[in-house]
PDB file of C-alpha atoms in Angstrom:
ATOM      1  CA  MET A  28     143.456  65.315  33.091  1.00 43.00           C
ATOM      2  CA  SER A  29     142.769  62.362  36.098  1.00 45.00           C
ATOM      3  CA  GLY A  30     139.200  61.987  35.764  1.00 48.00           C
ATOM      4  CA  ILE A  31     137.906  63.439  32.890  1.00 54.00           C
ATOM      5  CA  ILE A  32     138.986  60.662  30.120  1.00 53.00           C
ATOM      6  CA  VAL A  33     138.090  57.072  30.388  1.00 50.00           C
ATOM      7  CA  PRO A  34     139.111  53.833  28.203  1.00 50.00           C
ATOM      8  CA  ILE A  35     136.604  52.823  24.849  1.00 48.00           C
ATOM      9  CA  GLN A  36     136.650  50.297  22.477  1.00 48.00           C
ATOM     10  CA  PHE A  37     136.349  52.221  18.804  1.00 49.00           C
ATOM     11  CA  SER A  38     134.669  54.949  17.519  1.00 54.00           C
ATOM     12  CA  GLU A  39     133.969  56.795  13.940  1.00 60.00           C
ATOM     13  CA  TRP A  40     134.947  60.165  14.871  1.00 64.00           C
ATOM     14  CA  MET A  41     138.007  59.588  16.388  1.00 81.00           C
ATOM     15  CA  SER A  42     140.452  62.189  16.882  1.00 87.00           C
ATOM     16  CA  ASN A  43     144.408  62.467  17.129  1.00 85.00           C
ATOM     17  CA  LEU A  44     146.250  63.514  20.159  1.00 83.00           C
ATOM     18  CA  VAL A  45     148.480  66.436  19.144  1.00 85.00           C
ATOM     19  CA  PRO A  46     151.934  67.521  21.135  1.00 86.00           C
ATOM     20  CA  VAL A  47     152.124  71.986  21.162  1.00 87.00           C
ATOM     21  CA  ARG A  48     154.970  73.401  23.254  1.00 89.00           C
ATOM     22  CA  LYS A  49     153.452  76.127  25.010  1.00 85.00           C
ATOM     23  CA  LYS A  50     155.111  79.557  25.388  1.00 86.00           C
ATOM     24  CA  THR A  51     156.865  78.264  28.774  1.00 87.00           C
ATOM     25  CA  ARG A  52     158.983  75.700  26.518  1.00 88.00           C
ATOM     26  CA  LYS A  53     156.176  73.261  28.345  1.00 89.00           C
ATOM     27  CA  ILE A  54     154.358  70.655  26.305  1.00 88.00           C
ATOM     28  CA  HIS A  55     150.843  70.089  25.907  1.00 82.00           C
ATOM     29  CA  LEU A  56     148.704  67.528  24.671  1.00 82.00           C
ATOM     30  CA  CYS A  57     146.229  69.005  22.992  1.00 85.00           C
ATOM     31  CA  ILE A  58     142.901  66.818  20.832  1.00 88.00           C
ATOM     32  CA  ASP A  59     142.614  67.886  17.444  1.00 90.00           C
ATOM     33  CA  PHE A  60     139.033  68.286  17.253  1.00 89.00           C
ATOM     34  CA  ARG A  61     138.755  69.401  14.107  1.00 88.00           C
ATOM     35  CA  ASN A  62     136.348  65.640  12.193  1.00 86.00           C
ATOM     36  CA  LEU A  63     134.310  66.607  15.173  1.00 86.00           C
ATOM     37  CA  ASN A  64     134.100  70.484  14.746  1.00 87.00           C
ATOM     38  CA  LYS A  65     133.051  70.167  11.143  1.00 87.00           C
ATOM     39  CA  VAL A  66     130.056  67.950  11.672  1.00 84.00           C
ATOM     40  CA  SER A  67     129.116  69.755  14.311  1.00 85.00           C
ATOM     41  CA  LEU A  68     126.996  72.505  14.506  1.00 85.00           C
ATOM     42  CA  LYS A  69     126.899  76.249  16.117  1.00 86.00           C
ATOM     43  CA  GLU A  70     126.015  76.990  18.870  1.00 84.00           C
ATOM     44  CA  ASN A  71     124.723  81.138  19.193  1.00 83.00           C
ATOM     45  CA  TYR A  72     124.138  81.282  22.534  1.00 84.00           C
ATOM     46  CA  PRO A  73     125.418  85.408  22.847  1.00 82.00           C
ATOM     47  CA  LEU A  74     128.153  86.140  24.919  1.00 83.00           C
ATOM     48  CA  PRO A  75     127.442  88.800  27.283  1.00 86.00           C
ATOM     49  CA  LYS A  76     127.964  92.657  26.254  1.00 87.00           C
ATOM     50  CA  MET A  77     131.786  94.098  27.771  1.00 84.00           C
ATOM     51  CA  ASP A  78     130.706  97.397  28.995  1.00 84.00           C
ATOM     52  CA  HIS A  79     127.424  96.125  30.277  1.00 85.00           C
ATOM     53  CA  ILE A  80     128.984  94.210  32.592  1.00 85.00           C
ATOM     54  CA  VAL A  81     131.891  96.685  33.452  1.00 84.00           C
ATOM     55  CA  GLN A  82     129.014  99.133  33.872  1.00 83.00           C
ATOM     56  CA  LYS A  83     127.026  96.618  36.231  1.00 85.00           C
ATOM     57  CA  VAL A  84     130.910  96.369  38.429  1.00 85.00           C
ATOM     58  CA  ALA A  85     131.277 100.308  38.215  1.00 84.00           C
ATOM     59  CA  VAL A  86     129.265 101.377  40.399  1.00 79.00           C
ATOM     60  CA  SER A  87     129.646  99.771  43.229  1.00 85.00           C
ATOM     61  CA  SER A  88     131.792  99.850  46.336  1.00 87.00           C
ATOM     62  CA  LYS A  89     133.337  96.860  46.865  1.00 91.00           C
ATOM     63  CA  MET A  90     133.851  94.029  43.896  1.00 91.00           C
ATOM     64  CA  SER A  91     135.341  90.536  43.652  1.00 93.00           C
ATOM     65  CA  LEU A  92     136.699  88.650  40.783  1.00 91.00           C
ATOM     66  CA  LEU A  93     136.274  84.783  41.250  1.00 91.00           C
ATOM     67  CA  ASN A  94     138.634  82.533  38.366  1.00 88.00           C
ATOM     68  CA  GLU A  95     137.103  79.000  37.442  1.00 84.00           C
ATOM     69  CA  TYR A  96     140.174  76.478  37.737  1.00 76.00           C
ATOM     70  CA  SER A  97     140.076  74.572  34.096  1.00 74.00           C
ATOM     71  CA  GLY A  98     136.061  76.095  33.710  1.00 72.00           C
ATOM     72  CA  TYR A  99     134.885  73.441  30.683  1.00 75.00           C
ATOM     73  CA  ASN A 100     136.522  70.552  31.768  1.00 79.00           C
ATOM     74  CA  GLN A 101     133.964  71.016  35.011  1.00 80.00           C
ATOM     75  CA  ILE A 102     131.278  70.435  32.651  1.00 84.00           C
ATOM     76  CA  LEU A 103     130.171  67.866  32.342  1.00 86.00           C
ATOM     77  CA  VAL A 104     129.269  65.146  28.481  1.00 88.00           C
ATOM     78  CA  HIS A 105     126.693  64.098  27.955  1.00 90.00           C
ATOM     79  CA  LYS A 106     126.412  60.422  28.015  1.00 92.00           C
ATOM     80  CA  ASP A 107     125.410  60.236  24.204  1.00 89.00           C
ATOM     81  CA  ASP A 108     127.110  62.408  23.149  1.00 88.00           C
ATOM     82  CA  GLN A 109     131.150  60.831  24.859  1.00 89.00           C
ATOM     83  CA  LEU A 110     131.714  58.779  22.365  1.00 88.00           C
ATOM     84  CA  LYS A 111     132.227  61.805  19.829  1.00 87.00           C
ATOM     85  CA  THR A 112     134.641  63.049  21.811  1.00 88.00           C
ATOM     86  CA  THR A 113     137.500  59.309  20.990  1.00 87.00           C
ATOM     87  CA  PHE A 114     140.714  60.013  20.915  1.00 87.00           C
ATOM     88  CA  THR A 115     144.074  57.915  20.671  1.00 84.00           C
ATOM     89  CA  MET A 116     146.562  57.366  22.463  1.00 81.00           C
ATOM     90  CA  PRO A 117     149.889  54.743  21.713  1.00 82.00           C
ATOM     91  CA  TRP A 118     148.133  52.751  25.094  1.00 82.00           C
ATOM     92  CA  GLY A 119     144.601  52.782  24.264  1.00 84.00           C
ATOM     93  CA  THR A 120     141.494  54.809  22.926  1.00 85.00           C
ATOM     94  CA  PHE A 121     139.771  57.226  24.853  1.00 87.00           C
ATOM     95  CA  MET A 122     136.529  59.629  25.401  1.00 87.00           C
ATOM     96  CA  TYR A 123     135.595  62.844  27.572  1.00 89.00           C
ATOM     97  CA  ALA A 124     133.358  62.073  30.844  1.00 90.00           C
ATOM     98  CA  LYS A 125     133.421  66.593  30.942  1.00 89.00           C
ATOM     99  CA  MET A 126     133.428  69.222  27.575  1.00 87.00           C
ATOM    100  CA  PRO A 127     137.405  69.186  26.487  1.00 87.00           C
ATOM    101  CA  PHE A 128     138.952  72.827  25.614  1.00 84.00           C
ATOM    102  CA  GLY A 129     138.892  72.484  21.286  1.00 85.00           C
ATOM    103  CA  LEU A 130     134.752  71.699  19.887  1.00 86.00           C
ATOM    104  CA  LYS A 131     133.798  74.253  17.837  1.00 85.00           C
ATOM    105  CA  SER A 132     130.802  75.454  20.638  1.00 84.00           C
ATOM    106  CA  LEU A 133     132.401  75.956  23.981  1.00 84.00           C
ATOM    107  CA  GLY A 134     132.451  79.202  24.484  1.00 83.00           C
ATOM    108  CA  ALA A 135     129.117  78.909  24.149  1.00 87.00           C
ATOM    109  CA  SER A 136     128.099  76.547  25.493  1.00 85.00           C
ATOM    110  CA  PHE A 137     130.307  76.992  28.544  1.00 85.00           C
ATOM    111  CA  GLN A 138     128.550  80.811  28.673  1.00 88.00           C
ATOM    112  CA  ARG A 139     125.014  79.020  28.399  1.00 89.00           C
ATOM    113  CA  VAL A 140     125.800  76.844  31.620  1.00 87.00           C
ATOM    114  CA  MET A 141     127.171  79.108  33.852  1.00 89.00           C
ATOM    115  CA  PHE A 142     123.304  81.468  32.977  1.00 90.00           C
ATOM    116  CA  ILE A 143     121.749  78.701  34.179  1.00 91.00           C
ATOM    117  CA  ALA A 144     123.315  78.241  37.477  1.00 91.00           C
ATOM    118  CA  PHE A 145     123.425  81.131  38.282  1.00 94.00           C
ATOM    119  CA  SER A 146     120.646  82.551  36.474  1.00 93.00           C
ATOM    120  CA  ASN A 147     119.187  83.825  39.930  1.00 95.00           C
ATOM    121  CA  GLU A 148     122.466  86.248  40.979  1.00 95.00           C
ATOM    122  CA  LYS A 149     122.686  86.765  37.458  1.00 92.00           C
ATOM    123  CA  ASP A 150     123.712  91.386  37.126  1.00 91.00           C
ATOM    124  CA  VAL A 151     121.880  90.861  40.563  1.00 93.00           C
ATOM    125  CA  PHE A 152     125.446  90.990  42.039  1.00 95.00           C
ATOM    126  CA  LEU A 153     127.606  88.861  40.041  1.00 94.00           C
ATOM    127  CA  VAL A 154     128.209  89.178  36.235  1.00 92.00           C
ATOM    128  CA  ILE A 155     129.688  85.852  34.079  1.00 91.00           C
ATOM    129  CA  TYR A 156     132.326  86.429  31.582  1.00 88.00           C
ATOM    130  CA  GLN A 157     133.658  82.796  29.810  1.00 84.00           C
ATOM    131  CA  ASN A 158     135.174  81.666  33.523  1.00 84.00           C
ATOM    132  CA  ASP A 159     135.537  84.712  35.146  1.00 88.00           C
ATOM    133  CA  LEU A 160     132.694  85.353  38.433  1.00 91.00           C
ATOM    134  CA  THR A 161     132.552  88.828  39.312  1.00 91.00           C
ATOM    135  CA  THR A 162     130.424  89.348  42.843  1.00 93.00           C
ATOM    136  CA  PHE A 163     129.935  93.560  42.766  1.00 93.00           C
ATOM    137  CA  SER A 164     127.789  95.400  45.930  1.00 94.00           C
ATOM    138  CA  LYS A 165     127.445  97.912  48.011  1.00 92.00           C
ATOM    139  CA  SER A 166     128.480  97.770  51.711  1.00 93.00           C
ATOM    140  CA  ASP A 167     130.478  95.021  53.341  1.00 93.00           C
ATOM    141  CA  GLU A 168     127.752  93.466  54.992  1.00 95.00           C
ATOM    142  CA  ASP A 169     126.591  92.814  51.514  1.00 96.00           C
ATOM    143  CA  HIS A 170     129.704  91.543  49.927  1.00 96.00           C
ATOM    144  CA  LEU A 171     129.839  88.695  52.297  1.00 96.00           C
ATOM    145  CA  HIS A 172     126.250  87.185  51.956  1.00 97.00           C
ATOM    146  CA  HIS A 173     126.863  88.011  47.784  1.00 97.00           C
ATOM    147  CA  LEU A 174     130.087  85.595  48.281  1.00 96.00           C
ATOM    148  CA  ARG A 175     128.711  83.260  50.675  1.00 96.00           C
ATOM    149  CA  ILE A 176     125.621  83.390  47.845  1.00 96.00           C
ATOM    150  CA  VAL A 177     128.219  82.102  45.186  1.00 95.00           C
ATOM    151  CA  PHE A 178     130.388  79.843  47.198  1.00 94.00           C
ATOM    152  CA  GLN A 179     127.255  77.881  48.116  1.00 95.00           C
ATOM    153  CA  LYS A 180     126.205  77.576  44.194  1.00 93.00           C
ATOM    154  CA  ARG A 181     129.743  76.387  43.689  1.00 89.00           C
ATOM    155  CA  ILE A 182     129.317  74.233  45.879  1.00 91.00           C
ATOM    156  CA  LYS A 183     126.223  72.744  44.726  1.00 92.00           C
ATOM    157  CA  PHE A 184     127.294  73.347  41.227  1.00 87.00           C
ATOM    158  CA  GLY A 185     130.424  71.561  41.260  1.00 85.00           C
ATOM    159  CA  ILE A 186     132.498  74.620  40.722  1.00 86.00           C
ATOM    160  CA  SER A 187     135.417  75.039  41.462  1.00 87.00           C
ATOM    161  CA  LEU A 188     137.148  78.175  41.925  1.00 88.00           C
ATOM    162  CA  ASN A 189     140.885  78.934  41.161  1.00 88.00           C
ATOM    163  CA  PRO A 190     142.342  80.724  44.105  1.00 88.00           C
ATOM    164  CA  LYS A 191     145.678  81.974  42.535  1.00 90.00           C
ATOM    165  CA  LYS A 192     143.963  84.006  39.953  1.00 89.00           C
ATOM    166  CA  SER A 193     140.834  85.046  42.345  1.00 90.00           C
ATOM    167  CA  LEU A 194     140.418  88.714  44.290  1.00 89.00           C
ATOM    168  CA  PHE A 195     138.389  89.320  47.399  1.00 93.00           C
ATOM    169  CA  ALA A 196     136.892  92.187  49.035  1.00 90.00           C
ATOM    170  CA  MET A 197     138.607  94.947  47.193  1.00 87.00           C
ATOM    171  CA  GLU A 198     138.120  98.638  46.237  1.00 88.00           C
ATOM    172  CA  GLU A 199     139.692  99.028  42.534  1.00 83.00           C
ATOM    173  CA  GLY A 200     140.607  95.912  40.346  1.00 83.00           C
ATOM    174  CA  LYS A 201     141.148  94.849  36.106  1.00 85.00           C
ATOM    175  CA  LEU A 202     138.156  93.980  34.742  1.00 81.00           C
ATOM    176  CA  LEU A 203     138.271  92.678  30.969  1.00 81.00           C
ATOM    177  CA  GLY A 204     140.137  95.591  30.864  1.00 77.00           C
ATOM    178  CA  HIS A 205     139.531  98.045  32.657  1.00 79.00           C
ATOM    179  CA  ILE A 206     140.372  99.577  35.503  1.00 83.00           C
ATOM    180  CA  ILE A 207     137.088  99.635  38.154  1.00 82.00           C
ATOM    181  CA  SER A 208     136.628 100.638  41.415  1.00 78.00           C
ATOM    182  CA  LYS A 209     133.623 103.261  42.715  1.00 75.00           C
ATOM    183  CA  ASN A 210     135.164 106.799  41.068  1.00 76.00           C
ATOM    184  CA  GLY A 211     134.879 105.810  37.915  1.00 76.00           C
ATOM    185  CA  ILE A 212     135.771 103.556  34.822  1.00 80.00           C
ATOM    186  CA  HIS A 213     139.779 103.712  32.899  1.00 75.00           C
ATOM    187  CA  ILE A 214     140.554 102.604  30.512  1.00 78.00           C
ATOM    188  CA  ASP A 215     144.060  99.731  31.798  1.00 76.00           C
ATOM    189  CA  PRO A 216     147.066 101.969  31.169  1.00 77.00           C
ATOM    190  CA  ALA A 217     149.229  98.614  30.390  1.00 76.00           C
ATOM    191  CA  ARG A 218     146.520  97.716  27.256  1.00 72.00           C
ATOM    192  CA  VAL A 219     147.385 100.722  25.690  1.00 72.00           C
ATOM    193  CA  GLU A 220     151.045 101.395  26.710  1.00 74.00           C
ATOM    194  CA  ALA A 221     150.372  97.493  24.496  1.00 69.00           C
ATOM    195  CA  ILE A 222     148.991  98.819  21.374  1.00 70.00           C
TER     196      ILE A 222
END
């Protein structure tokens, strides 16, 4: 949480800190934003259709699957709205300077920000679904050029990628529950087994 919270005095929007045990048995600290979410307007920015994303990428010979690191926490909260994210801890009250997890319209807001940041690249050689950026190209040379553009935009807008979850210059890959290659689109067998 370093760098995303700042100490404050008091707020009418005060939220509580709630410890939650993850599957890994580690304790994760969450903020209970239910009171704020009750009075917040829902943003209705649409998520892209998954079949549209899969079909766009399927015609390519190279793809890179890029995953943003803590994507939501990379988006700045407007100064006027930071007070609304106030939460209390044993050693004081704090508010977020960047978007915290648990807000009502977080997914829609994040998708809108990503579409604005990559508006010229979207659906030309890049598809975006939440914090996943998929670059697709017809040749190796095009792919390097497309990746360079995406990385320049990433630097410009301060978007960090998670190298452990990013895969580069693949001819086949898993995307949104499908296995995609230049040979077509197939359902991921692991998904079928799970059902």
